[in-house]
Amino acid sequence: MPVSENQQINKVADELVDVIRRGYGDVSTKLRPVHARGQLVKGIFVPSEAAKHLSKAPIFKQASTQLLARFSCDTGYKDIKDNDVDANPRGLAVRFLLSEDGHTHYDMITNTAIGFPVNRGEGFRDMFRYKLGEITWEQLIKVWPFVPWYTRNRKPLWPMSFATEQWHGIHCFTLDSEDGKKTYFRTRLVSPQGVMKMGEEEAKEKSGTYLFDNLEERLSAKPPKPIVYNWMAQIADPEKDSLNDSSSEWPEDREFVNLGVFTFDRLWTMDQGSTPGRDQERLIFDPKPRYMDGIGVSDDPIIEMRTSVYLKSGLIRREANGVAGRDTDGHRVGQ
């Protein structure tokens, strides 16, 4: 996961990491600047037959692939309550482990919001500048007019559990077939149980840890009660749909193809690993599919920006947690 060679992207990424941290009151550098509260889980992916025809990616050719994933709440506050309105949107990042040591991987990053309020990293920076009082609401929406509509309509609130939540990929990627055909798509993870939400009053009556308590109860049960999602690809119409604008919405009547099934069946806790906690603290998800032949990127500018932000904030976190340096295989990390 190299640092971008585009210095403008790196400059804005540095500004973003700084303004996000200041926006949450200079939260600890040991934590993620957003989605600080989370829980790691493990599971397995089994591909569908349809996926094998759309993409030559190895995860669709082999019988199954091991997964590592992280459920999270929004904000940089580690102790934010599950029923706090600012805990939305929630996040689910999934890592396909392509090698036994986990160094080679393909990551998928989703959240419960539909789309994104801005279509460039500078917009997200300006949203936090508004939060800090550095610009006015009028200045913000003059440049980024989609923000108020998104804020009202695209952040569904309180789920009954993570198991009955629906997750959306923000960006457009490509499924690349053996014969060279590119199919543009966005990810959607759909619970076969259906989406189950509750209203504000009912959510207030819940424990502030109700989502993560339920997650632990399900996956610690004997036998566990797995969380299952269908990986659905929303297929774009390249003539009508924006492929490079994360704030644009594709119509719901677009074709959806089931690419396979995720099953999460166990927790990954901080007392696990060759050095307990070290692997968990080092983990940086990658928004860009680097090692996955058969899945490609669009020209959406936020992908590169988001990747730079994740890496820069992740390296700060590694250094703060004392896990920079060389790993057990001698690879340089955290620099």
Coordinates of C-alpha atoms in Angstrom, one line a residue:
M1 CA 0.0 0.0 0.0
P2 CA 2.4 2.7 -1.2
V3 CA 2.0 6.4 -0.6
S4 CA 0.6 8.2 -3.7
E5 CA 3.0 9.7 -6.1
N6 CA 0.5 12.6 -6.6
Q7 CA 1.7 15.3 -4.2
Q8 CA -1.6 17.2 -4.4
I9 CA -3.4 14.1 -3.2
N10 CA -1.0 13.7 -0.4
K11 CA -1.3 17.4 0.6
V12 CA -5.1 17.2 0.8
A13 CA -4.9 13.9 2.6
D14 CA -2.6 15.4 5.2
E15 CA -5.1 18.3 5.6
L16 CA -7.9 15.8 5.9
V17 CA -6.3 13.7 8.6
D18 CA -5.5 16.9 10.5
V19 CA -9.0 18.5 10.2
I20 CA -10.8 15.2 11.1
R21 CA -8.8 14.8 14.2
R22 CA -9.4 18.4 15.2
G23 CA -13.1 17.9 14.4
Y24 CA -13.3 15.2 17.0
G25 CA -11.3 17.2 19.6
D26 CA -7.8 15.9 18.8
V27 CA -8.7 12.3 19.5
S28 CA -5.8 10.0 20.4
T29 CA -3.4 9.2 17.6
K30 CA -3.6 5.6 18.7
L31 CA -7.1 5.5 17.3
R32 CA -8.6 5.7 13.8
P33 CA -9.6 9.4 13.1
V34 CA -13.1 8.0 12.0
H35 CA -14.8 4.7 12.8
A36 CA -12.7 4.4 15.9
R37 CA -15.0 2.0 17.7
G38 CA -15.1 -1.4 16.1
Q39 CA -14.8 -5.1 16.4
L40 CA -12.9 -7.5 14.2
V41 CA -14.4 -10.8 13.0
K42 CA -13.4 -13.7 10.8
G43 CA -15.3 -15.7 8.2
I44 CA -15.3 -17.2 4.7
F45 CA -16.4 -16.2 1.2
V46 CA -18.0 -18.6 -1.2
P47 CA -18.5 -17.4 -4.8
S48 CA -21.5 -17.8 -7.0
E49 CA -21.4 -19.3 -10.5
A50 CA -22.4 -16.0 -12.0
A51 CA -19.3 -14.3 -10.6
K52 CA -17.0 -16.7 -12.4
H53 CA -18.3 -15.5 -15.8
L54 CA -18.0 -11.8 -15.0
S55 CA -14.5 -11.8 -13.5
K56 CA -11.3 -13.8 -13.7
A57 CA -10.5 -12.9 -10.1
P58 CA -9.1 -15.8 -8.1
I59 CA -11.7 -15.3 -5.3
F60 CA -14.3 -16.3 -7.8
K61 CA -12.4 -19.3 -9.1
Q62 CA -11.5 -21.1 -5.9
A63 CA -14.1 -22.8 -3.7
S64 CA -13.7 -20.3 -0.8
T65 CA -11.5 -17.5 0.6
Q66 CA -10.8 -16.7 4.2
L67 CA -12.0 -13.3 5.4
L68 CA -11.2 -10.8 8.1
A69 CA -13.6 -7.9 8.7
R70 CA -14.3 -5.0 11.0
F71 CA -17.7 -3.7 12.1
S72 CA -17.6 -0.1 13.2
C73 CA -19.5 3.0 14.2
D74 CA -18.8 6.5 12.8
T75 CA -16.8 9.3 14.5
G76 CA -13.3 9.3 16.1
Y77 CA -14.8 8.6 19.5
K78 CA -13.9 5.1 20.8
D79 CA -16.7 5.0 23.3
I80 CA -19.5 6.5 21.2
K81 CA -22.8 4.7 22.0
D82 CA -24.5 2.5 19.4
N83 CA -27.8 4.5 19.7
D84 CA -26.1 7.9 19.3
V85 CA -27.3 9.6 16.2
D86 CA -23.6 10.4 15.3
A87 CA -22.7 6.7 15.2
N88 CA -24.2 6.7 11.7
P89 CA -23.2 5.7 9.1
R90 CA -21.8 2.4 10.4
G91 CA -18.9 0.7 8.6
L92 CA -18.0 -2.8 7.4
A93 CA -14.6 -3.3 6.0
V94 CA -13.8 -6.8 4.6
R95 CA -10.4 -8.3 3.8
F96 CA -10.0 -11.3 1.5
L97 CA -6.9 -13.1 2.6
L98 CA -5.0 -14.1 -0.6
S99 CA -1.9 -15.5 1.2
E100 CA -1.4 -17.4 4.4
D101 CA 0.5 -14.6 6.0
G102 CA -2.3 -12.1 5.1
H103 CA 0.2 -9.7 3.4
T104 CA -1.5 -10.2 0.1
H105 CA -5.1 -9.2 0.3
Y106 CA -8.1 -7.5 -1.4
D107 CA -10.1 -5.1 0.7
M108 CA -13.7 -4.0 0.4
I109 CA -14.9 -1.0 2.3
T110 CA -18.6 -0.3 2.8
N111 CA -21.0 1.6 5.0
T112 CA -24.7 2.0 5.7
A113 CA -25.0 5.3 3.9
I114 CA -26.0 5.3 0.2
G115 CA -23.4 7.2 -1.7
F116 CA -21.3 10.0 -0.5
P117 CA -22.0 13.7 0.3
V118 CA -19.2 15.0 -1.9
N119 CA -17.3 13.7 -5.0
R120 CA -13.8 14.9 -4.1
G121 CA -11.5 14.7 -1.0
E122 CA -11.5 18.5 -0.7
G123 CA -15.3 18.3 -0.1
F124 CA -14.9 16.0 2.9
R125 CA -12.2 18.3 4.2
D126 CA -14.6 21.3 3.9
M127 CA -17.3 19.4 5.8
F128 CA -15.0 19.2 8.8
R129 CA -13.9 22.8 8.3
Y130 CA -17.6 23.7 8.7
K131 CA -17.8 21.5 11.8
L132 CA -14.9 23.5 13.3
G133 CA -16.4 26.8 12.4
E134 CA -13.7 27.7 9.8
I135 CA -16.3 28.2 7.0
T136 CA -20.0 28.9 7.1
W137 CA -22.8 26.6 6.0
E138 CA -23.5 28.9 3.1
Q139 CA -19.8 28.6 2.0
L140 CA -19.9 24.8 2.3
I141 CA -23.1 24.2 0.3
K142 CA -22.2 26.8 -2.4
V143 CA -19.3 24.5 -3.5
W144 CA -20.8 21.2 -2.4
P145 CA -24.6 21.5 -2.9
F146 CA -25.4 17.8 -2.4
V147 CA -24.4 17.8 1.3
P148 CA -27.7 19.0 2.8
W149 CA -29.8 16.5 0.8
Y150 CA -27.4 13.7 1.7
T151 CA -27.5 14.6 5.4
R152 CA -31.3 14.4 5.4
N153 CA -31.9 11.4 3.3
R154 CA -28.9 9.0 2.9
K155 CA -27.9 8.0 6.4
P156 CA -30.4 5.4 7.6
L157 CA -30.3 5.2 11.3
W158 CA -30.7 2.4 13.9
P159 CA -30.5 -1.2 12.9
M160 CA -31.9 -4.0 15.1
S161 CA -28.5 -5.7 14.7
F162 CA -25.5 -5.9 12.4
A163 CA -27.0 -9.1 11.0
T164 CA -30.0 -7.2 9.6
E165 CA -28.1 -4.2 8.2
Q166 CA -27.4 -3.4 4.6
W167 CA -24.0 -2.1 3.4
H168 CA -23.1 -0.1 0.4
G169 CA -19.8 0.4 -1.5
I170 CA -19.3 4.0 -2.3
H171 CA -17.2 3.7 -5.4
C172 CA -17.5 2.2 -8.9
F173 CA -15.1 -0.7 -9.7
T174 CA -14.9 -3.1 -12.6
L175 CA -15.3 -6.9 -12.9
D176 CA -12.8 -7.9 -15.6
S177 CA -13.5 -11.2 -17.4
E178 CA -11.1 -13.6 -19.1
D179 CA -12.1 -12.2 -22.5
G180 CA -11.3 -8.6 -21.5
K181 CA -14.8 -7.4 -20.9
K182 CA -15.2 -4.8 -18.2
T183 CA -18.4 -4.7 -16.2
Y184 CA -18.8 -1.5 -14.0
F185 CA -20.4 -2.1 -10.6
R186 CA -21.0 -0.9 -7.1
T187 CA -21.0 -3.3 -4.1
R188 CA -24.0 -3.9 -1.9
L189 CA -24.1 -6.4 0.9
V190 CA -27.6 -7.7 1.6
S191 CA -28.7 -9.7 4.6
P192 CA -30.9 -12.7 3.6
Q193 CA -32.9 -12.0 6.8
G194 CA -33.8 -8.6 5.3
V195 CA -33.1 -5.1 6.7
M196 CA -34.6 -4.4 10.1
K197 CA -34.6 -0.9 11.5
M198 CA -36.1 0.8 14.6
G199 CA -37.2 4.3 15.3
E200 CA -35.5 6.9 17.5
E201 CA -37.6 6.2 20.6
E202 CA -37.0 2.5 20.6
A203 CA -33.3 3.0 19.9
K204 CA -33.0 5.3 23.0
E205 CA -34.3 2.4 25.2
K206 CA -31.5 0.2 24.0
S207 CA -28.2 -0.2 25.7
G208 CA -25.4 2.0 24.4
T209 CA -23.5 -1.2 23.4
Y210 CA -26.5 -3.2 22.0
L211 CA -25.0 -3.7 18.5
F212 CA -21.6 -5.0 19.7
D213 CA -23.2 -7.0 22.5
N214 CA -25.4 -8.7 20.0
L215 CA -22.4 -9.3 17.7
E216 CA -20.4 -10.9 20.6
E217 CA -23.4 -13.0 21.7
R218 CA -24.0 -14.4 18.2
L219 CA -20.4 -15.3 17.4
S220 CA -19.5 -16.5 20.9
A221 CA -22.5 -18.9 21.1
K222 CA -21.9 -22.6 20.8
P223 CA -22.6 -23.2 18.1
P224 CA -22.2 -19.6 16.7
K225 CA -25.0 -17.8 15.0
P226 CA -23.2 -16.5 11.9
I227 CA -23.8 -13.2 10.2
V228 CA -24.5 -13.8 6.5
Y229 CA -24.6 -11.4 3.6
N230 CA -25.1 -11.8 -0.1
W231 CA -22.5 -9.8 -2.1
M232 CA -24.6 -8.1 -4.8
A233 CA -23.1 -6.2 -7.7
Q234 CA -25.2 -3.3 -8.9
I235 CA -24.4 -3.2 -12.6
A236 CA -24.0 0.2 -14.2
D237 CA -25.4 1.5 -17.5
P238 CA -22.2 3.2 -18.7
E239 CA -24.3 5.4 -21.0
K240 CA -26.5 6.8 -18.2
D241 CA -24.8 6.3 -14.9
S242 CA -21.9 8.3 -13.5
L243 CA -18.9 6.0 -13.1
N244 CA -16.6 8.5 -11.4
D245 CA -18.9 10.4 -9.0
S246 CA -19.4 8.9 -5.6
S247 CA -22.2 11.4 -4.8
S248 CA -24.3 10.2 -7.7
E249 CA -27.0 7.6 -7.2
W250 CA -27.7 4.8 -9.7
P251 CA -31.4 3.8 -10.2
E252 CA -32.7 0.9 -8.2
D253 CA -34.0 -0.7 -11.4
R254 CA -30.4 -1.5 -12.5
E255 CA -29.5 -5.2 -12.7
F256 CA -28.1 -6.8 -9.6
V257 CA -25.9 -9.9 -9.8
N258 CA -25.1 -12.1 -6.8
L259 CA -21.3 -12.6 -6.6
G260 CA -21.3 -14.9 -3.6
V261 CA -21.9 -15.2 0.1
F262 CA -20.0 -13.8 3.2
T263 CA -20.3 -15.8 6.4
F264 CA -18.8 -14.3 9.6
D265 CA -18.7 -16.8 12.4
R266 CA -16.1 -15.9 14.9
L267 CA -14.6 -12.9 16.7
W268 CA -10.9 -11.8 16.4
T269 CA -10.1 -10.5 19.8
M270 CA -7.1 -8.5 21.1
D271 CA -5.7 -11.4 23.0
Q272 CA -5.1 -13.4 19.8
G273 CA -2.1 -13.4 17.5
S274 CA 1.6 -14.4 17.8
T275 CA 2.0 -11.2 19.8
P276 CA -1.4 -10.5 21.3
G277 CA -3.0 -7.3 19.8
R278 CA -0.1 -6.5 17.5
D279 CA -1.8 -7.7 14.3
Q280 CA -5.0 -5.9 15.1
E281 CA -3.3 -2.6 15.8
R282 CA -1.3 -2.8 12.6
L283 CA -4.3 -3.4 10.4
I284 CA -4.9 -0.7 7.7
F285 CA -7.6 -1.4 5.1
D286 CA -6.9 -0.5 1.5
P287 CA -9.7 1.1 -0.6
K288 CA -7.8 0.2 -3.8
P289 CA -7.7 -3.3 -5.2
R290 CA -4.0 -3.7 -5.8
Y291 CA -3.5 -7.5 -5.7
M292 CA -6.7 -8.6 -7.3
D293 CA -6.4 -9.4 -11.0
G294 CA -10.0 -9.4 -12.3
I295 CA -11.3 -6.4 -10.2
G296 CA -10.2 -3.0 -11.4
V297 CA -10.8 0.7 -10.4
S298 CA -12.8 3.4 -12.1
D299 CA -11.5 7.0 -12.4
D300 CA -13.3 8.1 -9.3
P301 CA -10.9 10.6 -7.7
I302 CA -11.9 9.9 -4.2
I303 CA -10.5 6.3 -4.4
E304 CA -6.9 7.6 -4.5
M305 CA -7.6 10.3 -1.9
R306 CA -9.3 7.9 0.4
T307 CA -6.4 5.4 0.0
S308 CA -3.9 8.1 1.0
V309 CA -5.9 9.2 4.0
Y310 CA -6.2 5.6 5.2
L311 CA -2.5 5.0 4.8
K312 CA -1.3 8.2 6.4
S313 CA -3.7 8.0 9.4
G314 CA -2.8 4.3 9.7
L315 CA 0.9 4.9 9.8
I316 CA 0.4 7.5 12.5
R317 CA -1.7 5.0 14.5
R318 CA 1.0 2.3 14.1
E319 CA 3.7 4.6 15.3
A320 CA 1.6 5.7 18.3
N321 CA 0.8 2.0 19.2
G322 CA 4.5 1.0 18.9
V323 CA 3.9 -1.4 16.1
A324 CA 6.0 0.3 13.4
G325 CA 9.3 -1.1 12.2
R326 CA 9.7 -4.5 10.7
D327 CA 7.3 -7.4 10.9
T328 CA 8.2 -11.0 11.6
D329 CA 9.0 -11.6 8.0
G330 CA 11.4 -8.6 7.8
H331 CA 9.0 -6.4 5.8
R332 CA 9.3 -2.6 6.6
V333 CA 6.1 -1.2 8.0
G334 CA 4.9 2.0 9.5
Q335 CA 7.4 4.3 7.7

